[in-house]
Amino acid sequence: MIDYRAMKAPAGTRATVKSLDEERMRDLYLFTLRTMETDHPVPYGALIVNTKTGERLVRATNNVVRENDPSSHAELRAVRLACKKLKRPSLAGYTMYSTCEPCAMCMGNALWARLDRVVFGATIADGNRYCIQIRVPAKQVARQADMTCAVDGPVLRKLCCTLFTHPNMQRAFRAGFAQPES
């Protein structure tokens, strides 16, 4: 596993990683944005890529409402799909991108899957303006674990926040999508 926290990057490498992160996050944003034109828009998308080559393995969006499954978050779905595709329970050697900072459940799952790295767009606090959240930062979850996973973000935060403010998403929120119970 690559320990990103211990790496001493040569000059220019950090800029390259940042631009690759932005490119992948933009691609994930566009993938997730497509849900805004469906009957079930969601602001949450996840992408898993090979850490070394950047080759895309899987993408997924949140499916809680359609599956009537509170655990059907984009990050969990992406990990499940990736493990099935690879026919193994470990995603060591892979990085996950998420349009919003993973909740404690999703970050725990990323750690159990042995992902090298998690990169997020909007923060949990950003998402909490519109949806219920478990307000524990992903970095805090990672620090409490025996497993190692670098957590980076926010990346393209303002862009990813527009998934929450899209008019179709706002209509879904008003209709009761992931709102606190009265």
XYZ file of C-alpha atoms in Angstrom:
182
model
C 0.000 0.000 0.000
C 1.208 3.481 -0.801
C 1.396 5.680 2.290
C 0.570 9.119 0.870
C 1.092 10.758 4.253
C 4.741 9.667 4.353
C 5.590 10.492 0.733
C 8.086 13.224 -0.050
C 6.896 14.300 -3.470
C 9.337 15.793 -5.972
C 8.645 19.364 -7.064
C 5.623 19.476 -9.338
C 4.259 16.091 -8.261
C 1.777 17.554 -5.794
C 0.455 19.815 -8.539
C 0.092 16.783 -10.817
C -1.762 14.782 -8.149
C -4.010 17.797 -7.503
C -4.817 18.193 -11.197
C -5.535 14.448 -11.528
C -7.764 14.610 -8.441
C -9.613 17.574 -9.926
C -10.012 15.824 -13.292
C -11.417 12.675 -11.663
C -13.681 14.672 -9.352
C -15.006 16.672 -12.308
C -15.724 13.408 -14.166
C -17.517 12.032 -11.095
C -19.460 15.270 -10.717
C -20.687 14.971 -14.329
C -21.615 11.313 -13.793
C -23.577 12.190 -10.646
C -25.146 15.251 -12.277
C -26.886 12.931 -14.763
C -29.126 11.726 -11.922
C -30.628 15.218 -11.739
C -32.572 14.440 -14.908
C -34.120 11.270 -13.418
C -37.035 10.681 -11.048
C -34.506 10.018 -8.257
C -31.810 12.721 -8.268
C -28.941 12.238 -5.801
C -26.001 14.465 -4.886
C -23.788 11.530 -3.909
C -21.503 9.728 -6.337
C -18.399 7.567 -5.897
C -15.619 6.485 -8.232
C -12.887 3.895 -7.628
C -9.692 3.995 -9.680
C -6.403 2.122 -9.694
C -4.076 4.233 -7.560
C -1.033 3.777 -9.826
C -2.594 3.866 -13.295
C -5.746 5.903 -12.664
C -7.775 3.349 -14.609
C -11.448 3.538 -13.636
C -12.775 0.407 -11.963
C -16.358 1.388 -11.013
C -18.716 4.318 -10.446
C -21.890 4.393 -8.395
C -24.475 6.808 -7.043
C -26.528 6.747 -3.871
C -29.473 4.343 -4.174
C -31.088 4.580 -0.726
C -34.534 5.626 -1.957
C -34.754 3.287 -4.952
C -33.567 0.261 -2.953
C -35.283 1.212 0.313
C -31.920 0.476 1.915
C -30.375 3.034 4.267
C -26.915 1.542 3.659
C -27.069 1.964 -0.119
C -24.715 4.960 -0.111
C -22.652 5.638 -3.231
C -19.369 4.771 -1.496
C -20.645 1.434 -0.155
C -22.147 0.529 -3.514
C -18.874 1.375 -5.285
C -16.855 -0.769 -2.860
C -19.287 -3.688 -3.267
C -19.181 -3.441 -7.061
C -15.379 -3.130 -7.097
C -14.845 -6.129 -4.822
C -17.222 -8.230 -6.929
C -15.475 -7.135 -10.116
C -12.031 -7.989 -8.693
C -13.354 -11.138 -6.972
C -11.626 -10.214 -3.713
C -12.539 -8.303 -0.528
C -9.490 -6.022 -0.608
C -9.184 -2.821 -2.603
C -5.540 -2.217 -1.694
C -4.024 -0.416 -4.670
C -7.185 1.619 -5.309
C -8.409 5.149 -4.562
C -12.002 6.237 -4.056
C -13.386 9.638 -5.044
C -16.673 10.835 -3.559
C -18.703 13.938 -4.365
C -19.237 14.412 -0.621
C -17.075 13.517 2.357
C -17.879 9.933 3.360
C -20.002 9.458 6.466
C -18.639 7.334 9.308
C -20.265 4.182 7.853
C -18.781 4.751 4.400
C -15.358 5.722 5.719
C -15.345 2.640 7.942
C -16.154 0.548 4.900
C -13.323 2.201 2.941
C -10.941 1.278 5.762
C -12.172 -2.315 5.922
C -11.759 -2.545 2.136
C -8.139 -1.360 2.544
C -8.459 1.480 0.041
C -5.212 3.454 -0.298
C -6.887 6.807 -0.373
C -10.243 8.605 -0.237
C -10.688 11.979 -1.968
C -13.876 13.980 -1.400
C -15.557 17.070 -2.870
C -18.156 18.673 -0.600
C -17.685 18.341 3.158
C -20.004 16.633 5.617
C -20.929 20.101 6.895
C -21.878 21.125 3.335
C -24.111 18.077 2.944
C -25.638 18.596 6.376
C -27.143 21.878 5.192
C -29.499 19.775 3.062
C -29.507 16.208 4.443
C -29.198 14.370 7.701
C -25.614 13.303 8.374
C -23.421 11.513 10.862
C -21.229 14.524 11.543
C -17.900 12.782 12.106
C -15.204 13.863 9.645
C -13.696 11.098 7.510
C -10.182 12.021 8.652
C -11.236 11.517 12.263
C -12.629 8.055 11.471
C -9.390 7.158 9.652
C -7.258 8.353 12.596
C -9.173 6.044 14.939
C -8.604 2.940 12.800
C -5.942 0.247 12.821
C -5.978 0.362 9.007
C -4.306 3.102 6.977
C -6.101 5.204 4.393
C -5.155 8.717 3.331
C -8.096 11.145 3.266
C -7.816 14.217 1.044
C -10.279 16.974 0.408
C -12.143 19.013 -0.240
C -11.439 18.937 -3.990
C -13.704 21.052 -6.236
C -15.875 21.695 -3.196
C -17.942 24.507 -4.731
C -18.659 22.443 -7.836
C -19.720 19.392 -5.812
C -21.923 21.578 -3.587
C -23.934 22.509 -6.688
C -25.258 18.937 -6.726
C -27.104 19.797 -3.502
C -28.415 23.109 -4.851
C -29.513 21.871 -8.286
C -33.225 22.764 -8.752
C -34.249 19.110 -9.231
C -32.346 18.097 -6.101
C -33.977 20.935 -4.178
C -37.402 19.625 -5.284
C -36.440 16.158 -4.037
C -35.323 17.617 -0.717
C -38.659 19.443 -0.353
C -40.409 16.128 -1.073
C -38.618 14.562 1.901
C -35.364 13.078 0.565
C -33.104 12.399 3.577
C -34.643 15.109 5.735
C -34.648 14.984 9.514
C -37.821 13.458 10.961
C -40.212 15.921 12.619
